[in-house]
Coordinates of C-alpha atoms in Angstrom, one line a residue:
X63 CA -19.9 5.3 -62.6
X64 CA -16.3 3.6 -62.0
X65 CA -14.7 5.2 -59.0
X66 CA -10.8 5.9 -59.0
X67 CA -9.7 2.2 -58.8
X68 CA -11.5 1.1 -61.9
X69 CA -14.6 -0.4 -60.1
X70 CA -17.8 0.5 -59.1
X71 CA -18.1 -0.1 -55.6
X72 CA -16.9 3.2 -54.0
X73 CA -13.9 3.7 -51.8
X74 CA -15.1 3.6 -47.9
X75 CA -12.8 3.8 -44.9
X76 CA -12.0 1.1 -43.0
X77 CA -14.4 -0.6 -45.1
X78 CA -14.0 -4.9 -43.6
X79 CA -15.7 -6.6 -46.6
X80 CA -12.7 -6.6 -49.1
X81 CA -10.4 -8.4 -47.1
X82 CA -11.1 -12.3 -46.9
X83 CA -9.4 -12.5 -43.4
X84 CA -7.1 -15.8 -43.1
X85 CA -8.6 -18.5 -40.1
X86 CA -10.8 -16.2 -38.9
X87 CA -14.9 -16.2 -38.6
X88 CA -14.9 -13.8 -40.9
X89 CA -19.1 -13.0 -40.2
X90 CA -18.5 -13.0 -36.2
X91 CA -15.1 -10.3 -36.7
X92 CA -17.0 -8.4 -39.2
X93 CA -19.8 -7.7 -36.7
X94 CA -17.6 -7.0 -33.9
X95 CA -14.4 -6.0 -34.9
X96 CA -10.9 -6.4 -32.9
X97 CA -8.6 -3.8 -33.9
X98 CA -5.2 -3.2 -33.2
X99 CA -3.8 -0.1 -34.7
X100 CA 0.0 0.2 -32.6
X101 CA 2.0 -1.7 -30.5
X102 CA 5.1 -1.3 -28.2
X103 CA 7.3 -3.8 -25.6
X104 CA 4.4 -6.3 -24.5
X105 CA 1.2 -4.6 -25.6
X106 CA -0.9 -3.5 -28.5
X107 CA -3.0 -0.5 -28.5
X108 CA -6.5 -1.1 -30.1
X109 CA -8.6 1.0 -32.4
X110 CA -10.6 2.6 -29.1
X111 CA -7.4 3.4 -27.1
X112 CA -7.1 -0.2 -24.4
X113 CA -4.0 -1.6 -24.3
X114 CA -3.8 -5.4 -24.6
X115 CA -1.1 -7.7 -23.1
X116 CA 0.1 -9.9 -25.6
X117 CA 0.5 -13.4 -24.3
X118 CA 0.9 -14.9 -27.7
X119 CA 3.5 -13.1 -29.3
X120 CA 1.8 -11.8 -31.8
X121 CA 1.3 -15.3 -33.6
X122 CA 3.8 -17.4 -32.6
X123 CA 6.6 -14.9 -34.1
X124 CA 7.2 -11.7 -32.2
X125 CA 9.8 -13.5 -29.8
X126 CA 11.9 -9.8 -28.9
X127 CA 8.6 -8.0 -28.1
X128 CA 7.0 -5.2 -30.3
X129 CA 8.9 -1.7 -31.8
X130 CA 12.4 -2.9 -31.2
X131 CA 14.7 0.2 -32.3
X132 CA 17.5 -2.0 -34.0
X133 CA 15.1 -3.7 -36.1
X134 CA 12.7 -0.7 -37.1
X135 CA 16.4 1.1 -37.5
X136 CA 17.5 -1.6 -39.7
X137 CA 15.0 -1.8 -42.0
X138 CA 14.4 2.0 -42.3
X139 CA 18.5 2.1 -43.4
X140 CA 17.9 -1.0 -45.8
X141 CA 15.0 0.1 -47.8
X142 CA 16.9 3.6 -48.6
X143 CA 20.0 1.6 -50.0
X144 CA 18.4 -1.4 -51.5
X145 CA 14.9 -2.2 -51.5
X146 CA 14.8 -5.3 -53.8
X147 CA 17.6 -7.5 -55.9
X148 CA 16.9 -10.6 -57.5
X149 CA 18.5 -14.0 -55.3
X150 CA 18.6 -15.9 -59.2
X151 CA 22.0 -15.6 -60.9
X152 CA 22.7 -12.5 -58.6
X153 CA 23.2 -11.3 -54.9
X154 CA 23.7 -9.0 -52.3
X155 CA 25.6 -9.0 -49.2
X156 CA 22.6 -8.5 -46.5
X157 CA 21.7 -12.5 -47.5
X158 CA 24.7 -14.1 -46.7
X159 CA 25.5 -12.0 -43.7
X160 CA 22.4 -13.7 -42.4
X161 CA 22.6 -16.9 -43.9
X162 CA 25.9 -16.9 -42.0
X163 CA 24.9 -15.3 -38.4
X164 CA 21.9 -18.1 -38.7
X165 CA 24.7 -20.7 -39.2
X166 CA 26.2 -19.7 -36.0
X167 CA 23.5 -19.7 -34.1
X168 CA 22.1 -23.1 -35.3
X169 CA 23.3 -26.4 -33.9
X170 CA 27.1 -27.8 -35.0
X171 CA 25.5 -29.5 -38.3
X172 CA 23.5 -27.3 -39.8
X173 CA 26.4 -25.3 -42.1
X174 CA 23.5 -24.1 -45.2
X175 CA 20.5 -21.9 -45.3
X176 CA 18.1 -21.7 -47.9
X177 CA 15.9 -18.4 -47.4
X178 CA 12.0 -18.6 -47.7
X179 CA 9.3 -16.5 -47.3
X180 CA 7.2 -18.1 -44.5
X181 CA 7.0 -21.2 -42.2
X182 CA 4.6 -22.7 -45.4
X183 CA 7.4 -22.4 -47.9
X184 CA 10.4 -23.6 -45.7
X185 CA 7.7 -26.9 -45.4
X186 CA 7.8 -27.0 -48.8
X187 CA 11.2 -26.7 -49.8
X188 CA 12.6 -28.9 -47.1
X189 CA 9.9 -31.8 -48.3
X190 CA 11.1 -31.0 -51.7
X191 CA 14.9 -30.7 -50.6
X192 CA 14.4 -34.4 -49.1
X193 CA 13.0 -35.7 -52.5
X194 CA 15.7 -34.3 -54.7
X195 CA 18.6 -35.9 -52.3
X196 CA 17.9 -38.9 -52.6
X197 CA 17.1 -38.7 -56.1
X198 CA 20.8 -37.2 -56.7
X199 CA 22.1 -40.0 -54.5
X200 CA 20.6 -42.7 -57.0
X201 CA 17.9 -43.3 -54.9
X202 CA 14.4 -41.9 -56.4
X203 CA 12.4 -44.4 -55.5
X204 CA 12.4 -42.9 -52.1
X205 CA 9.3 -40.5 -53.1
X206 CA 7.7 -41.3 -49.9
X207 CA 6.6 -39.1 -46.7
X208 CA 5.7 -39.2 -43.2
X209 CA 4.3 -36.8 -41.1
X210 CA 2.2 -36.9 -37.6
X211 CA -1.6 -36.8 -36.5
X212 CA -2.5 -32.8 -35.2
X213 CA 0.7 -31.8 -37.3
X214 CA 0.9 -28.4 -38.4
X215 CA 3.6 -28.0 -41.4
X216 CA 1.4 -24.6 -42.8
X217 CA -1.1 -24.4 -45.4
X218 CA 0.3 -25.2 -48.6
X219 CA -0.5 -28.7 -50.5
X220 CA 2.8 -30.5 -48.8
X221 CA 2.2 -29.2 -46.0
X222 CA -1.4 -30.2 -45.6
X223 CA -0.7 -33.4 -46.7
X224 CA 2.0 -34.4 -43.9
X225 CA 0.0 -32.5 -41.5
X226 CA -2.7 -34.1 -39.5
X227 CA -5.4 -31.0 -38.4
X228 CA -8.5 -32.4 -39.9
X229 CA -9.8 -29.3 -40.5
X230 CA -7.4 -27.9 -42.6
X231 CA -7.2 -30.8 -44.9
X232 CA -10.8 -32.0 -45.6
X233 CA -11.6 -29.2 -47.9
X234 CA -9.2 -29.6 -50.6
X235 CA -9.3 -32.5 -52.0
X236 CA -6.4 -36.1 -52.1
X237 CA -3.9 -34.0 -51.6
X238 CA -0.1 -35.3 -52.4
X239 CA -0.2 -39.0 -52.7
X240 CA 2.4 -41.5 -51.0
X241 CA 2.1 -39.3 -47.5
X242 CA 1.3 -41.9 -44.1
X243 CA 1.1 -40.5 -40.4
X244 CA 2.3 -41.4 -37.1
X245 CA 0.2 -40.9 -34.4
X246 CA 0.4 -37.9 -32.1
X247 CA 1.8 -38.4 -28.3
X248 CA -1.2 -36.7 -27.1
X249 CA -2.4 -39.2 -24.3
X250 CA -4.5 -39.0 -21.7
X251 CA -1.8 -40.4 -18.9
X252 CA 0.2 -37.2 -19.3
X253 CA -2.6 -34.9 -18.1
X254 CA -1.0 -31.2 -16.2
X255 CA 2.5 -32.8 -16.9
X256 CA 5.2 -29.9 -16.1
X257 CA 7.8 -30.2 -19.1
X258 CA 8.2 -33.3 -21.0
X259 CA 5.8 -35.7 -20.2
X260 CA 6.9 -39.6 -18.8
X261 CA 4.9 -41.7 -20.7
X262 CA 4.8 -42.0 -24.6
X263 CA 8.3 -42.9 -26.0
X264 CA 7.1 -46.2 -27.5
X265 CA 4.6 -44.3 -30.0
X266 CA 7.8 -43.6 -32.2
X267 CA 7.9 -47.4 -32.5
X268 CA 4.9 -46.8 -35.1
X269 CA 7.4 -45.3 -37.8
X270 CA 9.1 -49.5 -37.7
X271 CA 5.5 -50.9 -38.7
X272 CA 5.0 -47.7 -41.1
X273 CA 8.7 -49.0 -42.9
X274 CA 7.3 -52.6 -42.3
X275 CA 4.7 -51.9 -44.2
X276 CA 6.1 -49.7 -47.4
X277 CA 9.3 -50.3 -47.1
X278 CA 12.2 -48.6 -46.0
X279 CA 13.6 -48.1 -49.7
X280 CA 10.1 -45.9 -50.5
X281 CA 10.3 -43.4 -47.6
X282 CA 12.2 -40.0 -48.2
X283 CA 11.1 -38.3 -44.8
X284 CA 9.7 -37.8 -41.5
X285 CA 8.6 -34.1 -40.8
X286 CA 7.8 -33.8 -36.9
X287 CA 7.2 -30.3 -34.8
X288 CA 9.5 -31.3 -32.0
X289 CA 6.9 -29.6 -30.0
X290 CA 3.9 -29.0 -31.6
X291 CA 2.2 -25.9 -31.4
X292 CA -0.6 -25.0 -33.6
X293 CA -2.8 -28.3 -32.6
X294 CA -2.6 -27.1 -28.7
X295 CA 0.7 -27.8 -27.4
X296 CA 1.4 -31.3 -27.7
X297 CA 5.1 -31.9 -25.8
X298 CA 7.3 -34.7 -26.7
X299 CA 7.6 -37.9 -24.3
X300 CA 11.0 -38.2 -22.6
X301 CA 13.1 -40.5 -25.6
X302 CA 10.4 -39.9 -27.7
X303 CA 12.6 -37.4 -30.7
X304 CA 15.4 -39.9 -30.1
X305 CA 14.0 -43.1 -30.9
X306 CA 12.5 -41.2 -34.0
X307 CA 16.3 -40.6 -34.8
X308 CA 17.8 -43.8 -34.3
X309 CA 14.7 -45.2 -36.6
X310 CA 15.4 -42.9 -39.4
X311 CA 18.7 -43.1 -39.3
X312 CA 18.9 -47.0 -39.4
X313 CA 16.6 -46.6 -42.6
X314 CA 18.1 -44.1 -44.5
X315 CA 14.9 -41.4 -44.3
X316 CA 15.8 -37.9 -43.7
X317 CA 14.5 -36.3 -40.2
X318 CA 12.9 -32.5 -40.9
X319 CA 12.2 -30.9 -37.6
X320 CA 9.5 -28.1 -37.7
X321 CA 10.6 -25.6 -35.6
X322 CA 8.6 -22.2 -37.1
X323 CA 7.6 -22.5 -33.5
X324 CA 10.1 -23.8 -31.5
X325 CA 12.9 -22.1 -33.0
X326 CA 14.5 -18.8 -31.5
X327 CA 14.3 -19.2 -28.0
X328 CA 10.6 -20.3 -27.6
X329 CA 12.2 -23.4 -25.6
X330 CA 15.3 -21.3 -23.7
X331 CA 17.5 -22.2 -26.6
X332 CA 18.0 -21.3 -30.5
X333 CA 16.3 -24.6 -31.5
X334 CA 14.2 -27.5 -30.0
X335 CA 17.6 -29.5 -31.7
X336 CA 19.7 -28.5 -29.6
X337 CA 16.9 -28.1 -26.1
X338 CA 16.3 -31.8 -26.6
X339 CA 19.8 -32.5 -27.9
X340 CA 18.2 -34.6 -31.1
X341 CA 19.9 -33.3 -34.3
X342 CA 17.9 -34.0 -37.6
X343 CA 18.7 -33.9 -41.3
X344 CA 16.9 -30.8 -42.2
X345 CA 15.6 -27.8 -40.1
X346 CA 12.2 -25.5 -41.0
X347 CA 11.6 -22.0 -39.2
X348 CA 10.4 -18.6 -39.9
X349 CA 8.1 -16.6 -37.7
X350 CA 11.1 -15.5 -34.9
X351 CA 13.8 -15.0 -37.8
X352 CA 12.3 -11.3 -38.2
X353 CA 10.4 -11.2 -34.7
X354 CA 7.3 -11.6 -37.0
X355 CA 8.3 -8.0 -38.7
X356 CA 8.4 -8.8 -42.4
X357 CA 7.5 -12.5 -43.7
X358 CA 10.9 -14.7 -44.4
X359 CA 11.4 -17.9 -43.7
X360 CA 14.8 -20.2 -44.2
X361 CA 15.4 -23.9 -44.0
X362 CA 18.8 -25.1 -42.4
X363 CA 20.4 -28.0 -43.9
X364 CA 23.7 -30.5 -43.3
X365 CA 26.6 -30.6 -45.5
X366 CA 25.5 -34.2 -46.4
X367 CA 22.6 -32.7 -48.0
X368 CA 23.8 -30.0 -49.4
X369 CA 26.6 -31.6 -51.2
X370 CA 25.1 -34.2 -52.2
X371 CA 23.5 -31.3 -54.6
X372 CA 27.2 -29.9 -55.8
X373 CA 27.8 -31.8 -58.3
X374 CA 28.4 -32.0 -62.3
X375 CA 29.6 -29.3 -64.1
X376 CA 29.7 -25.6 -61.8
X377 CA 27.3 -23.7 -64.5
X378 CA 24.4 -26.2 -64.9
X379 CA 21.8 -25.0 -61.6
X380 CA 21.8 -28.0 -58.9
X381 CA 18.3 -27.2 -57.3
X382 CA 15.2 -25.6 -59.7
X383 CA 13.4 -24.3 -56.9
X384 CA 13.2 -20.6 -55.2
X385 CA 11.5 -17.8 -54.4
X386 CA 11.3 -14.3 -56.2
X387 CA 11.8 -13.0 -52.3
X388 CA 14.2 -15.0 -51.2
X389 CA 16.4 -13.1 -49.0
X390 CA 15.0 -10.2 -49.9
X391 CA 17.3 -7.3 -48.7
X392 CA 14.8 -5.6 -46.2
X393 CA 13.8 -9.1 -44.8
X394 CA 17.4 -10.1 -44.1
X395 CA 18.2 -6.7 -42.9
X396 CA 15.3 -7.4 -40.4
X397 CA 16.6 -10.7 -39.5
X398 CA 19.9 -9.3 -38.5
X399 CA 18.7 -6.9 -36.3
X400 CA 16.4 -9.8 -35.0
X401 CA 19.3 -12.0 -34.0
X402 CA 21.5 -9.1 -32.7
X403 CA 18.8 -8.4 -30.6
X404 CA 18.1 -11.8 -29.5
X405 CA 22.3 -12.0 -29.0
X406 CA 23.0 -8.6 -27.0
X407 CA 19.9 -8.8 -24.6
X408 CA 20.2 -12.2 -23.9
X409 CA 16.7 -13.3 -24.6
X410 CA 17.2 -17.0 -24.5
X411 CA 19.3 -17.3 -21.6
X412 CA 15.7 -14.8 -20.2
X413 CA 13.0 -17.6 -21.5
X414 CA 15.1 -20.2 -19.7
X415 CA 15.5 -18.7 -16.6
X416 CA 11.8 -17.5 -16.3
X417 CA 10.3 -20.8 -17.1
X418 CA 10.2 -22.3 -13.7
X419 CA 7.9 -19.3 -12.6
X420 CA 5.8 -19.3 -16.0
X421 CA 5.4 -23.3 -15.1
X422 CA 4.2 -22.1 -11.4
X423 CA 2.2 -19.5 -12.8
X424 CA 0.0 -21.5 -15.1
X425 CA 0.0 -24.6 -13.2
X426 CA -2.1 -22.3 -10.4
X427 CA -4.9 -22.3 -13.1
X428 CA -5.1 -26.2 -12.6
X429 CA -8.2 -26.6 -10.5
X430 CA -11.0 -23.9 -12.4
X431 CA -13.6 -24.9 -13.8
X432 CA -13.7 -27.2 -17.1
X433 CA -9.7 -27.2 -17.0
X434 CA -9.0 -30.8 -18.1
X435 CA -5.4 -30.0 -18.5
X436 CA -2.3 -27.9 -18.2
X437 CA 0.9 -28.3 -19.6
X438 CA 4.2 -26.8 -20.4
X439 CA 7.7 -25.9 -21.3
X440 CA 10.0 -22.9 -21.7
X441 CA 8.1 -19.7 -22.5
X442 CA 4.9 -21.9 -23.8
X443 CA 2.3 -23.5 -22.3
X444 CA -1.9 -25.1 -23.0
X445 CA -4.4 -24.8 -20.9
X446 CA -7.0 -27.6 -22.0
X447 CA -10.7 -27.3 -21.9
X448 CA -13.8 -29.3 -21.2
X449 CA -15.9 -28.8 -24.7
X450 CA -19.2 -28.1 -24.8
X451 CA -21.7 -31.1 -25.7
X452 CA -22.4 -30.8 -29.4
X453 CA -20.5 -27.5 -29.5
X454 CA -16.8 -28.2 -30.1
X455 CA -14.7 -24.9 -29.6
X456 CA -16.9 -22.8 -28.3
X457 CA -16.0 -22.8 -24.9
X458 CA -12.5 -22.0 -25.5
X459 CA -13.4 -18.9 -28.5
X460 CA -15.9 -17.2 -25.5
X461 CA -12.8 -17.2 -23.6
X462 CA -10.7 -15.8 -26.0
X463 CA -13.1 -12.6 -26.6
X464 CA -13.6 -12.1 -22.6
X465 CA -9.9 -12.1 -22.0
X466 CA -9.8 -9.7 -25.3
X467 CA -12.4 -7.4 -23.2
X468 CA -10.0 -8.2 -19.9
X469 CA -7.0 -6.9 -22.3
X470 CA -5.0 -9.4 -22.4
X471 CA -4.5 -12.1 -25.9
X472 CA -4.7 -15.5 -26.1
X473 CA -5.2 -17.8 -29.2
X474 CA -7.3 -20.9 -29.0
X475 CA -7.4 -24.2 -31.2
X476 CA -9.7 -26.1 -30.7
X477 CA -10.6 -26.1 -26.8
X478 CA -7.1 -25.3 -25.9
X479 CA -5.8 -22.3 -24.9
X480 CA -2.0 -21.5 -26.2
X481 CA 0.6 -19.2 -24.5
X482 CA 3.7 -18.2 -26.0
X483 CA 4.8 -14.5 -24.7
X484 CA 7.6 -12.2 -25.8
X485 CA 10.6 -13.1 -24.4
X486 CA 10.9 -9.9 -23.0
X487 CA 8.2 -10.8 -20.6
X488 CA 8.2 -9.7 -17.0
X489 CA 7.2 -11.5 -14.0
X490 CA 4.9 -8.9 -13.2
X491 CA 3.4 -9.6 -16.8
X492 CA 3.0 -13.2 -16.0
X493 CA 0.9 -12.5 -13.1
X494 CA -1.2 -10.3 -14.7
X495 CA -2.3 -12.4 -17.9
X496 CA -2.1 -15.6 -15.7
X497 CA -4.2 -14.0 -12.6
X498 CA -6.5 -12.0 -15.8
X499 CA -7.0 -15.3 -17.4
X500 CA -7.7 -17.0 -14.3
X501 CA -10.7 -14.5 -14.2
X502 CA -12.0 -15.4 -17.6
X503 CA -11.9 -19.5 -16.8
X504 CA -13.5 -18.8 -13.6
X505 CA -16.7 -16.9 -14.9
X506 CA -17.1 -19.5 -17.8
X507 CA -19.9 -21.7 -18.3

């Protein structure tokens, strides 16, 4: 007999076979579940009552910490007033409040924000933003793009296909066509570098033989993390992001920086633009614009580019591409109270001036056992791991449930470990997941 739903299966709770969890062993969670069921200031409460230190901010995204009144405030007054309005043909003032204060914070030439719903979808539209330009500009033969080895750009089929993780790509197919890759700056010279490493500057030379070899007239863009995150932690060579400029500028392809990680204080400032004082065409972030609270995403673009969209008559629609949530009222309500909050309590200006003791901090984990690398900068930092022979990742998931057991998180990729706090961190919180996850490494096999 069909049960309330319309099926058959019967309603159990907390039942864990419905959901199809995202990058996840979904047989090992299943048999072992890792709840978390609250969470306030730096940790999360699990289902049996520990509390866990979140050194990972969530995933990448809860930069102000967890519970933060003006946000929780903010969304609570929102959903009573407005709960949804359609951004086609029609508006409301919550979206270009914070399509304004996101202006303001963003480097000098960044004046335009499109709104997304993820770090995935502002991939997307800037990659499709980069095509259209140049198409308006009488140039449509530029259809080409370029991204990087170990590249995350998220998980849809542009973003897959200028990214370079292996793994997420070899399962679905061609993917787009036209796409080449740089290669990443990972090299083995700049082993436990602290901050941007010396050597590498010279691999942006690649992107001349990549134009060599299609042509320059072919290529839309080049879409770099200016840090990248997801793969491990891979940090730019000193020059590196500006001889990657003064290439694509000389050819006429459009720079998109991915900074879903590195944007909103991750690297002591509002974007890795402006840390590393390389300004592209086109900006991507997400995650920090709502401190992870509800999904939204925006891409930040020039003038240039976005006038080169405004023009022909004013009722015809100059780009056919959108969201039915973008800037949804209860997602920009949260992102205002996300970057009041990252204004009044001075959270960049905190990342910046705790990274010298973070870089201490995890540096002291530089001589434990299978550690074949440490690296770092602002409120971020990879600790690199000697794999196990014929058992890639292993090493580095076993120490990602004992420090789970220790109560403290990490995330792994690979066998690298990734850290990227709150900003609200505390030095005493850095010794404790440091000196904790100095524990887990030691006791490893």
């Amino acid at each position: 007999m069909a049960d309330g739903r319309g099926g058959s299966h019967g309603a159990t709770p907390n039942d864990l076979d419905a959901f199809w969890m995202p990058f996840t062993a979904n047989r090992q969670f299943k048999a072992a579940p890792r709840m978390f069921v609250a969470a306030e200031g730096m940790h999360y409460t699990t289902q049996d009552g520990r509390q866990v230190l979140d050194g990972t901010a969530g995933l990448w995204c809860c930069n102000a910490g967890h519970g933060q009144p003006r946000i929780i405030e903010a969304i609570r007054e929102q959903a009573g007033i407005l709960d949804y309005a359609p951004a086609f043909q029609m508006g409301h003032p919550k979206a270009f409040e914070l399509a304004s204060a996101l202006r303001d914070m963003a480097p000098e030439p960044f004046e335009h924000v499109f709104f997304t719903n993820s770090g995935s979808e502002s991939v997307e539209t800037a990659l499709k933003i980069a095509l259209a330009y140049h198409k308006a500009r009488g140039e449509g033969g530029r259809t080409r793009l370029i991204g990087r080895e170990r590249g995350y750009h998220g998980v849809n089929f542009g973003g897959i296909s200028v990214g370079g993780i292996v793994t997420n790509r070899k399962a679905f197919g061609t993917l787009l066509a036209g796409v080449d890759h740089l290669p990443h700056t990972h090299i083995p010279q700049n082993a436990f570098t602290r901050g941007q490493p010396e050597h590498g500057a010279h691999l942006a030379d690649e992107l001349e033989r990549i134009v060599a070899l299609h042509g320059a007239e072919t290529i839309a863009a080049v879409i770099v993390e200016p840090m990248a995150g997801s793969t491990g932690v891979l940090l730019p060579p000193k020059g590196y992001l500006k001889r990657l400029r003064e290439i694509t500028e000389r050819h006429g392809i459009l720079l998109i920086f991915d900074e879903v990680i590195t944007g909103f204080g991750r690297l002591g400032a509002s974007f890795a633009a402006e840390r590393f004082d390389v300004m592209p065409d086109l900006i991507t972030c997400a995650k920090g614009l709502t401190n992870g609270v509800i999904p939204m995403g925006a891409v930040l673009a020039t003038s240039e580019i976005h006038d080169a969209f405004m023009q022909g008559p004013g009722h015809l629609i100059e780009l056919f591409h959108g969201y039915t949530y973008s800037g949804n009222p209860i997602a920009a309500a949260a992102g205002l109270a996300t970057l009041r909050t990252y204004r009044e309590d001075g959270l960049f200006e905190r990342a910046d001036g705790l990274a010298g003791y973070w870089e201490e901090a995890l540096h002291s984990l530089a001589g434990l056992p299978h550690v074949i690398d440490v690296r770092n900068m602002g409120l971020i930092g990879a600790i690199e791991l000697e794999p196990i022979e014929g058992a890639p990742t292993k090493r580095a998931f076993q120490a990602f449930l004992n420090a789970y057991d220790k109560g403290i998180l990490i995330r792994t990729t690979g066998d690298i470990i990734a850290l990227s706090p709150p900003l609200i961190i505390e030095k005493a919180h850095i010794d404790e997941l440091i000196g904790t996850l100095g524990e887990v490494l030691s006791a490893l096999d």
